[in-house]
PDB file of C-alpha atoms in Angstrom:
ATOM      1  CA  GLY B 143      46.921 -14.956 -44.343  1.00 61.00           C
ATOM      2  CA  ALA B 144      47.265 -12.992 -41.080  1.00 79.00           C
ATOM      3  CA  VAL B 145      47.622 -15.946 -38.766  1.00 88.00           C
ATOM      4  CA  VAL B 146      48.695 -15.409 -35.184  1.00 92.00           C
ATOM      5  CA  SER B 147      49.585 -18.277 -32.903  1.00 94.00           C
ATOM      6  CA  GLN B 148      49.810 -18.361 -29.155  1.00 95.00           C
ATOM      7  CA  HIS B 149      51.476 -20.890 -26.920  1.00 95.00           C
ATOM      8  CA  PRO B 150      50.535 -22.466 -24.626  1.00 95.00           C
ATOM      9  CA  SER B 151      46.767 -22.531 -24.979  1.00 94.00           C
ATOM     10  CA  TRP B 152      46.272 -23.695 -21.389  1.00 94.00           C
ATOM     11  CA  VAL B 153      48.376 -23.211 -18.272  1.00 95.00           C
ATOM     12  CA  ILE B 154      47.704 -24.396 -14.750  1.00 96.00           C
ATOM     13  CA  CYS B 155      50.327 -23.358 -12.227  1.00 95.00           C
ATOM     14  CA  LYS B 156      50.903 -22.932  -8.526  1.00 95.00           C
ATOM     15  CA  SER B 157      50.749 -19.546  -6.874  1.00 96.00           C
ATOM     16  CA  GLY B 158      54.123 -17.822  -6.900  1.00 96.00           C
ATOM     17  CA  THR B 159      55.425 -19.324 -10.116  1.00 96.00           C
ATOM     18  CA  SER B 160      56.089 -17.439 -13.344  1.00 96.00           C
ATOM     19  CA  VAL B 161      54.360 -18.195 -16.612  1.00 97.00           C
ATOM     20  CA  LYS B 162      55.571 -17.287 -20.093  1.00 97.00           C
ATOM     21  CA  ILE B 163      53.196 -16.919 -23.026  1.00 97.00           C
ATOM     22  CA  GLU B 164      54.424 -16.645 -26.603  1.00 96.00           C
ATOM     23  CA  CYS B 165      52.703 -14.828 -29.433  1.00 95.00           C
ATOM     24  CA  ARG B 166      53.828 -15.288 -33.014  1.00 94.00           C
ATOM     25  CA  SER B 167      52.652 -13.801 -36.294  1.00 90.00           C
ATOM     26  CA  LEU B 168      53.116 -16.701 -38.706  1.00 91.00           C
ATOM     27  CA  ASP B 169      52.744 -15.191 -42.137  1.00 86.00           C
ATOM     28  CA  PHE B 170      53.416 -11.483 -41.735  1.00 84.00           C
ATOM     29  CA  GLN B 171      55.729  -9.151 -39.888  1.00 85.00           C
ATOM     30  CA  ALA B 172      53.820  -7.256 -37.253  1.00 84.00           C
ATOM     31  CA  THR B 173      54.932  -3.741 -36.443  1.00 80.00           C
ATOM     32  CA  THR B 174      52.913  -3.819 -33.276  1.00 87.00           C
ATOM     33  CA  MET B 175      51.655  -6.506 -30.954  1.00 91.00           C
ATOM     34  CA  PHE B 176      49.083  -6.061 -28.239  1.00 92.00           C
ATOM     35  CA  TRP B 177      48.370  -8.008 -25.083  1.00 95.00           C
ATOM     36  CA  TYR B 178      44.870  -8.221 -23.694  1.00 95.00           C
ATOM     37  CA  ARG B 179      43.244  -9.841 -20.709  1.00 95.00           C
ATOM     38  CA  GLN B 180      39.626 -10.896 -20.628  1.00 92.00           C
ATOM     39  CA  PHE B 181      37.644 -12.016 -17.611  1.00 89.00           C
ATOM     40  CA  PRO B 182      34.464 -14.054 -18.113  1.00 84.00           C
ATOM     41  CA  LYS B 183      31.647 -12.119 -19.768  1.00 79.00           C
ATOM     42  CA  GLN B 184      33.728  -8.953 -19.841  1.00 83.00           C
ATOM     43  CA  SER B 185      35.327  -6.976 -22.605  1.00 83.00           C
ATOM     44  CA  LEU B 186      38.890  -7.208 -23.775  1.00 88.00           C
ATOM     45  CA  MET B 187      41.126  -5.096 -21.573  1.00 90.00           C
ATOM     46  CA  LEU B 188      44.298  -3.838 -23.204  1.00 90.00           C
ATOM     47  CA  MET B 189      47.302  -4.498 -20.999  1.00 94.00           C
ATOM     48  CA  ALA B 190      50.152  -3.226 -23.123  1.00 93.00           C
ATOM     49  CA  THR B 191      51.273  -2.291 -26.603  1.00 90.00           C
ATOM     50  CA  SER B 192      54.536  -3.701 -27.821  1.00 88.00           C
ATOM     51  CA  ASN B 193      56.708  -2.521 -30.699  1.00 84.00           C
ATOM     52  CA  GLU B 194      59.636  -4.560 -31.898  1.00 79.00           C
ATOM     53  CA  GLY B 195      62.903  -3.493 -30.368  1.00 78.00           C
ATOM     54  CA  SER B 196      61.452  -1.005 -27.932  1.00 81.00           C
ATOM     55  CA  LYS B 197      59.946  -1.061 -24.476  1.00 84.00           C
ATOM     56  CA  ALA B 198      56.285  -1.906 -24.171  1.00 89.00           C
ATOM     57  CA  THR B 199      53.750   0.771 -23.341  1.00 90.00           C
ATOM     58  CA  TYR B 200      51.606  -0.333 -20.435  1.00 93.00           C
ATOM     59  CA  GLU B 201      48.050   0.761 -19.754  1.00 91.00           C
ATOM     60  CA  GLN B 202      47.198   2.489 -16.541  1.00 90.00           C
ATOM     61  CA  GLY B 203      46.886   0.067 -13.669  1.00 91.00           C
ATOM     62  CA  VAL B 204      48.957  -2.678 -15.288  1.00 94.00           C
ATOM     63  CA  GLU B 205      52.149  -3.426 -13.363  1.00 93.00           C
ATOM     64  CA  LYS B 206      55.053  -3.591 -15.761  1.00 92.00           C
ATOM     65  CA  ASP B 207      57.216  -5.470 -13.264  1.00 94.00           C
ATOM     66  CA  LYS B 208      54.589  -8.150 -12.926  1.00 95.00           C
ATOM     67  CA  PHE B 209      53.711  -8.501 -16.586  1.00 96.00           C
ATOM     68  CA  LEU B 210      56.998  -8.530 -18.457  1.00 95.00           C
ATOM     69  CA  ILE B 211      56.783  -8.072 -22.200  1.00 93.00           C
ATOM     70  CA  ASN B 212      59.586  -8.782 -24.622  1.00 89.00           C
ATOM     71  CA  HIS B 213      59.231  -8.106 -28.338  1.00 87.00           C
ATOM     72  CA  ALA B 214      62.410  -9.603 -29.726  1.00 81.00           C
ATOM     73  CA  SER B 215      61.463  -9.693 -33.405  1.00 86.00           C
ATOM     74  CA  LEU B 216      58.757  -8.637 -35.834  1.00 86.00           C
ATOM     75  CA  THR B 217      57.111 -12.029 -35.429  1.00 90.00           C
ATOM     76  CA  LEU B 218      57.490 -12.807 -31.739  1.00 92.00           C
ATOM     77  CA  SER B 219      56.347 -11.200 -28.520  1.00 93.00           C
ATOM     78  CA  THR B 220      56.298 -12.822 -25.090  1.00 94.00           C
ATOM     79  CA  LEU B 221      54.341 -12.023 -21.947  1.00 96.00           C
ATOM     80  CA  THR B 222      55.668 -13.325 -18.644  1.00 97.00           C
ATOM     81  CA  VAL B 223      53.371 -13.253 -15.648  1.00 97.00           C
ATOM     82  CA  THR B 224      55.774 -13.163 -12.725  1.00 96.00           C
ATOM     83  CA  SER B 225      54.873 -14.570  -9.318  1.00 96.00           C
ATOM     84  CA  ALA B 226      51.390 -15.427 -10.481  1.00 96.00           C
ATOM     85  CA  HIS B 227      48.511 -15.356  -7.991  1.00 96.00           C
ATOM     86  CA  PRO B 228      44.955 -16.681  -8.266  1.00 95.00           C
ATOM     87  CA  GLU B 229      43.645 -13.229  -9.195  1.00 94.00           C
ATOM     88  CA  ASP B 230      45.852 -13.372 -12.312  1.00 96.00           C
ATOM     89  CA  SER B 231      43.766 -16.281 -13.597  1.00 96.00           C
ATOM     90  CA  SER B 232      42.270 -15.059 -16.839  1.00 95.00           C
ATOM     91  CA  PHE B 233      42.158 -15.424 -20.614  1.00 95.00           C
ATOM     92  CA  TYR B 234      45.209 -13.725 -22.116  1.00 96.00           C
ATOM     93  CA  ILE B 235      45.013 -12.836 -25.787  1.00 95.00           C
ATOM     94  CA  CYS B 236      47.632 -11.329 -28.028  1.00 95.00           C
ATOM     95  CA  SER B 237      47.100  -9.626 -31.335  1.00 93.00           C
ATOM     96  CA  ALA B 238      49.325  -8.381 -34.106  1.00 91.00           C
ATOM     97  CA  SER B 239      48.799  -5.548 -36.536  1.00 84.00           C
ATOM     98  CA  LEU B 240      50.399  -3.559 -39.284  1.00 73.00           C
ATOM     99  CA  GLY B 241      49.636  -0.124 -37.886  1.00 63.00           C
ATOM    100  CA  ALA B 242      46.157   1.216 -38.538  1.00 62.00           C
ATOM    101  CA  GLU B 243      44.892  -2.006 -40.045  1.00 68.00           C
ATOM    102  CA  ALA B 244      42.907  -4.693 -38.303  1.00 75.00           C
ATOM    103  CA  GLN B 245      44.371  -6.550 -35.397  1.00 83.00           C
ATOM    104  CA  TYR B 246      44.627 -10.276 -35.858  1.00 88.00           C
ATOM    105  CA  PHE B 247      44.184 -12.203 -32.674  1.00 91.00           C
ATOM    106  CA  GLY B 248      45.901 -15.281 -31.411  1.00 93.00           C
ATOM    107  CA  PRO B 249      43.721 -18.107 -30.056  1.00 93.00           C
ATOM    108  CA  GLY B 250      44.331 -17.013 -26.470  1.00 94.00           C
ATOM    109  CA  THR B 251      45.895 -18.606 -23.406  1.00 96.00           C
ATOM    110  CA  ARG B 252      43.838 -19.662 -20.416  1.00 95.00           C
ATOM    111  CA  LEU B 253      45.781 -19.239 -17.199  1.00 96.00           C
ATOM    112  CA  LEU B 254      44.607 -20.845 -13.987  1.00 96.00           C
ATOM    113  CA  VAL B 255      46.653 -20.113 -10.879  1.00 96.00           C
ATOM    114  CA  LEU B 256      45.961 -22.412  -7.962  1.00 95.00           C
TER     115      LEU B 256
ATOM    116  CA  GLY S  97      37.711  10.531 -23.575  1.00 64.00           C
ATOM    117  CA  GLN S  98      37.164   7.104 -25.005  1.00 76.00           C
ATOM    118  CA  ASN S  99      33.789   5.433 -24.752  1.00 87.00           C
ATOM    119  CA  ILE S 100      31.966   2.767 -26.733  1.00 93.00           C
ATOM    120  CA  ASP S 101      28.368   1.719 -26.146  1.00 95.00           C
ATOM    121  CA  GLN S 102      26.567  -1.283 -27.548  1.00 96.00           C
ATOM    122  CA  PRO S 103      23.659  -3.366 -26.276  1.00 96.00           C
ATOM    123  CA  THR S 104      24.532  -6.144 -23.868  1.00 95.00           C
ATOM    124  CA  GLU S 105      22.380  -8.855 -25.380  1.00 96.00           C
ATOM    125  CA  MET S 106      20.116  -9.475 -28.357  1.00 97.00           C
ATOM    126  CA  THR S 107      18.007 -12.425 -29.425  1.00 97.00           C
ATOM    127  CA  ALA S 108      16.926 -13.198 -32.973  1.00 97.00           C
ATOM    128  CA  THR S 109      15.441 -16.067 -34.932  1.00 97.00           C
ATOM    129  CA  GLU S 110      17.226 -18.275 -37.415  1.00 97.00           C
ATOM    130  CA  GLY S 111      16.820 -16.905 -40.942  1.00 97.00           C
ATOM    131  CA  ALA S 112      16.007 -13.393 -39.763  1.00 97.00           C
ATOM    132  CA  ILE S 113      17.987 -10.138 -39.949  1.00 97.00           C
ATOM    133  CA  VAL S 114      19.513  -8.444 -36.913  1.00 98.00           C
ATOM    134  CA  GLN S 115      21.176  -5.062 -36.515  1.00 98.00           C
ATOM    135  CA  ILE S 116      23.656  -4.449 -33.719  1.00 98.00           C
ATOM    136  CA  ASN S 117      24.222  -0.780 -32.993  1.00 98.00           C
ATOM    137  CA  CYS S 118      27.302   0.898 -31.595  1.00 98.00           C
ATOM    138  CA  THR S 119      27.987   4.480 -30.600  1.00 97.00           C
ATOM    139  CA  TYR S 120      31.431   5.767 -29.848  1.00 96.00           C
ATOM    140  CA  GLN S 121      33.237   8.801 -28.515  1.00 94.00           C
ATOM    141  CA  THR S 122      36.877   8.472 -29.406  1.00 89.00           C
ATOM    142  CA  SER S 123      39.561  11.122 -29.699  1.00 88.00           C
ATOM    143  CA  GLY S 124      41.820  10.729 -32.715  1.00 88.00           C
ATOM    144  CA  PHE S 125      39.238   8.452 -34.354  1.00 91.00           C
ATOM    145  CA  ASN S 126      40.626   6.533 -37.289  1.00 89.00           C
ATOM    146  CA  GLY S 127      38.102   3.823 -38.098  1.00 92.00           C
ATOM    147  CA  LEU S 128      35.607   1.327 -36.712  1.00 95.00           C
ATOM    148  CA  PHE S 129      36.073  -2.430 -36.418  1.00 94.00           C
ATOM    149  CA  TRP S 130      33.644  -5.229 -35.812  1.00 96.00           C
ATOM    150  CA  TYR S 131      34.842  -8.537 -34.410  1.00 94.00           C
ATOM    151  CA  GLN S 132      33.048 -11.793 -33.689  1.00 96.00           C
ATOM    152  CA  GLN S 133      33.929 -13.754 -30.574  1.00 94.00           C
ATOM    153  CA  HIS S 134      32.557 -17.201 -29.809  1.00 94.00           C
ATOM    154  CA  ALA S 135      32.528 -18.278 -26.193  1.00 88.00           C
ATOM    155  CA  GLY S 136      35.953 -19.357 -25.022  1.00 85.00           C
ATOM    156  CA  GLU S 137      37.672 -18.240 -28.206  1.00 89.00           C
ATOM    157  CA  ALA S 138      39.615 -15.202 -29.353  1.00 89.00           C
ATOM    158  CA  PRO S 139      37.945 -12.545 -31.524  1.00 91.00           C
ATOM    159  CA  THR S 140      37.974 -12.834 -35.299  1.00 90.00           C
ATOM    160  CA  PHE S 141      37.949  -9.853 -37.642  1.00 89.00           C
ATOM    161  CA  LEU S 142      34.691  -9.093 -39.467  1.00 93.00           C
ATOM    162  CA  SER S 143      34.906  -5.589 -40.896  1.00 92.00           C
ATOM    163  CA  TYR S 144      36.656  -2.245 -40.845  1.00 92.00           C
ATOM    164  CA  ASN S 145      34.963   1.043 -41.821  1.00 94.00           C
ATOM    165  CA  VAL S 146      36.980   4.190 -42.329  1.00 93.00           C
ATOM    166  CA  LEU S 147      34.624   6.188 -44.553  1.00 94.00           C
ATOM    167  CA  ASP S 148      30.930   6.883 -44.035  1.00 96.00           C
ATOM    168  CA  GLY S 149      28.557   4.415 -45.590  1.00 96.00           C
ATOM    169  CA  LEU S 150      27.691   0.778 -45.837  1.00 96.00           C
ATOM    170  CA  GLU S 151      30.158  -1.986 -46.603  1.00 94.00           C
ATOM    171  CA  GLU S 152      28.733  -5.354 -47.517  1.00 94.00           C
ATOM    172  CA  LYS S 153      30.555  -8.620 -47.153  1.00 90.00           C
ATOM    173  CA  GLY S 154      28.370 -11.649 -47.743  1.00 94.00           C
ATOM    174  CA  ARG S 155      25.757 -12.017 -45.020  1.00 96.00           C
ATOM    175  CA  PHE S 156      27.412  -9.332 -42.922  1.00 96.00           C
ATOM    176  CA  SER S 157      27.327  -5.585 -43.571  1.00 97.00           C
ATOM    177  CA  SER S 158      28.731  -2.741 -41.530  1.00 97.00           C
ATOM    178  CA  PHE S 159      27.763   0.921 -41.552  1.00 98.00           C
ATOM    179  CA  LEU S 160      29.558   3.989 -40.282  1.00 97.00           C
ATOM    180  CA  SER S 161      28.556   7.588 -39.710  1.00 97.00           C
ATOM    181  CA  ARG S 162      31.563   9.547 -38.464  1.00 96.00           C
ATOM    182  CA  SER S 163      29.560  12.722 -37.856  1.00 95.00           C
ATOM    183  CA  LYS S 164      27.145  10.855 -35.575  1.00 96.00           C
ATOM    184  CA  GLY S 165      29.729   8.605 -33.925  1.00 96.00           C
ATOM    185  CA  TYR S 166      27.562   5.661 -34.900  1.00 97.00           C
ATOM    186  CA  SER S 167      28.001   2.292 -36.494  1.00 98.00           C
ATOM    187  CA  TYR S 168      25.971  -0.854 -36.918  1.00 98.00           C
ATOM    188  CA  LEU S 169      26.601  -4.434 -37.908  1.00 98.00           C
ATOM    189  CA  LEU S 170      23.864  -6.080 -39.957  1.00 98.00           C
ATOM    190  CA  LEU S 171      23.594  -9.848 -40.066  1.00 97.00           C
ATOM    191  CA  LYS S 172      21.288 -11.399 -42.653  1.00 97.00           C
ATOM    192  CA  GLU S 173      19.927 -14.925 -42.993  1.00 97.00           C
ATOM    193  CA  LEU S 174      20.904 -15.698 -39.450  1.00 97.00           C
ATOM    194  CA  GLN S 175      22.297 -19.126 -38.696  1.00 97.00           C
ATOM    195  CA  MET S 176      22.648 -20.856 -35.360  1.00 97.00           C
ATOM    196  CA  LYS S 177      26.426 -20.586 -35.635  1.00 96.00           C
ATOM    197  CA  ASP S 178      26.090 -16.781 -35.586  1.00 97.00           C
ATOM    198  CA  SER S 179      25.363 -16.991 -31.863  1.00 97.00           C
ATOM    199  CA  ALA S 180      28.380 -15.182 -30.435  1.00 97.00           C
ATOM    200  CA  SER S 181      29.526 -11.886 -28.981  1.00 96.00           C
ATOM    201  CA  TYR S 182      30.019  -9.050 -31.442  1.00 97.00           C
ATOM    202  CA  LEU S 183      32.612  -6.487 -30.448  1.00 95.00           C
ATOM    203  CA  CYS S 184      32.554  -2.946 -31.708  1.00 96.00           C
ATOM    204  CA  ALA S 185      36.021  -1.377 -31.596  1.00 93.00           C
ATOM    205  CA  ALA S 186      37.259   2.083 -32.468  1.00 92.00           C
ATOM    206  CA  SER S 187      40.717   2.676 -33.829  1.00 88.00           C
ATOM    207  CA  SER S 188      42.379   5.734 -32.388  1.00 84.00           C
ATOM    208  CA  ASN S 189      45.602   7.469 -33.324  1.00 80.00           C
ATOM    209  CA  THR S 190      46.738   9.612 -30.446  1.00 76.00           C
ATOM    210  CA  GLY S 191      50.466   9.155 -30.183  1.00 69.00           C
ATOM    211  CA  GLY S 192      50.267   5.673 -31.669  1.00 70.00           C
ATOM    212  CA  PHE S 193      47.534   3.429 -32.961  1.00 72.00           C
ATOM    213  CA  LYS S 194      45.296   1.869 -30.369  1.00 79.00           C
ATOM    214  CA  THR S 195      41.993  -0.004 -30.565  1.00 84.00           C
ATOM    215  CA  ILE S 196      39.348   0.553 -27.914  1.00 86.00           C
ATOM    216  CA  PHE S 197      36.881  -2.292 -27.544  1.00 89.00           C
ATOM    217  CA  GLY S 198      33.276  -2.137 -26.459  1.00 92.00           C
ATOM    218  CA  ALA S 199      31.969  -4.681 -23.980  1.00 90.00           C
ATOM    219  CA  GLY S 200      30.388  -6.684 -26.782  1.00 94.00           C
ATOM    220  CA  THR S 201      26.840  -7.662 -27.685  1.00 96.00           C
ATOM    221  CA  ARG S 202      25.908 -11.254 -27.009  1.00 96.00           C
ATOM    222  CA  LEU S 203      23.669 -12.480 -29.807  1.00 97.00           C
ATOM    223  CA  PHE S 204      21.495 -15.523 -29.258  1.00 97.00           C
ATOM    224  CA  VAL S 205      20.052 -17.096 -32.391  1.00 97.00           C
ATOM    225  CA  LYS S 206      17.078 -19.355 -31.727  1.00 96.00           C
ATOM    226  CA  ALA S 207      15.426 -21.880 -34.000  1.00 94.00           C
TER     227      ALA S 207
END
């Protein structure tokens, strides 16, 4: 159990375009979903916490107008990187949890902005 | 504040035992996670300690001391496939649950 999927796994796009990443919990209903970004050889950096039906809580330094998060249901959250630039190239990982329990991570999405 | 420290890299030999230490300073501490992350992949859950003591799960064991703000992950009978980053993460409940991740310890297992 506790499977989280992410789509797409790879994205290459031109600078200025928007990219949407989906995160789904396949076999459980997640009260909370998290979005992380990870640069090579660095730790996971939490971007935002998302609860179903409410606005996401963004971490300090993360622009909410640039990284749009929608948590439409207990099994789906989306992250849209608007007007992507090369510095947004990174490994984006979502996770889903049932409160205080372990977070279960999706396989991640590699974004390369040219 | 929130702070997690763990060694950057460790090297061990196949078949041996290795202990990866982690110290944390976390307000609203709830519990301590260990995750394994292979290069280019997302983390996978290994263990979760809430109470003091040792929890054993196959070749992997995890220990927690809440009073000392200290945890370790013990890997026995090391295999080459254990080469990965091991992330120590503290669960915090300050106005909502949040997990703070350490930078990870890269473990190299050599033959």
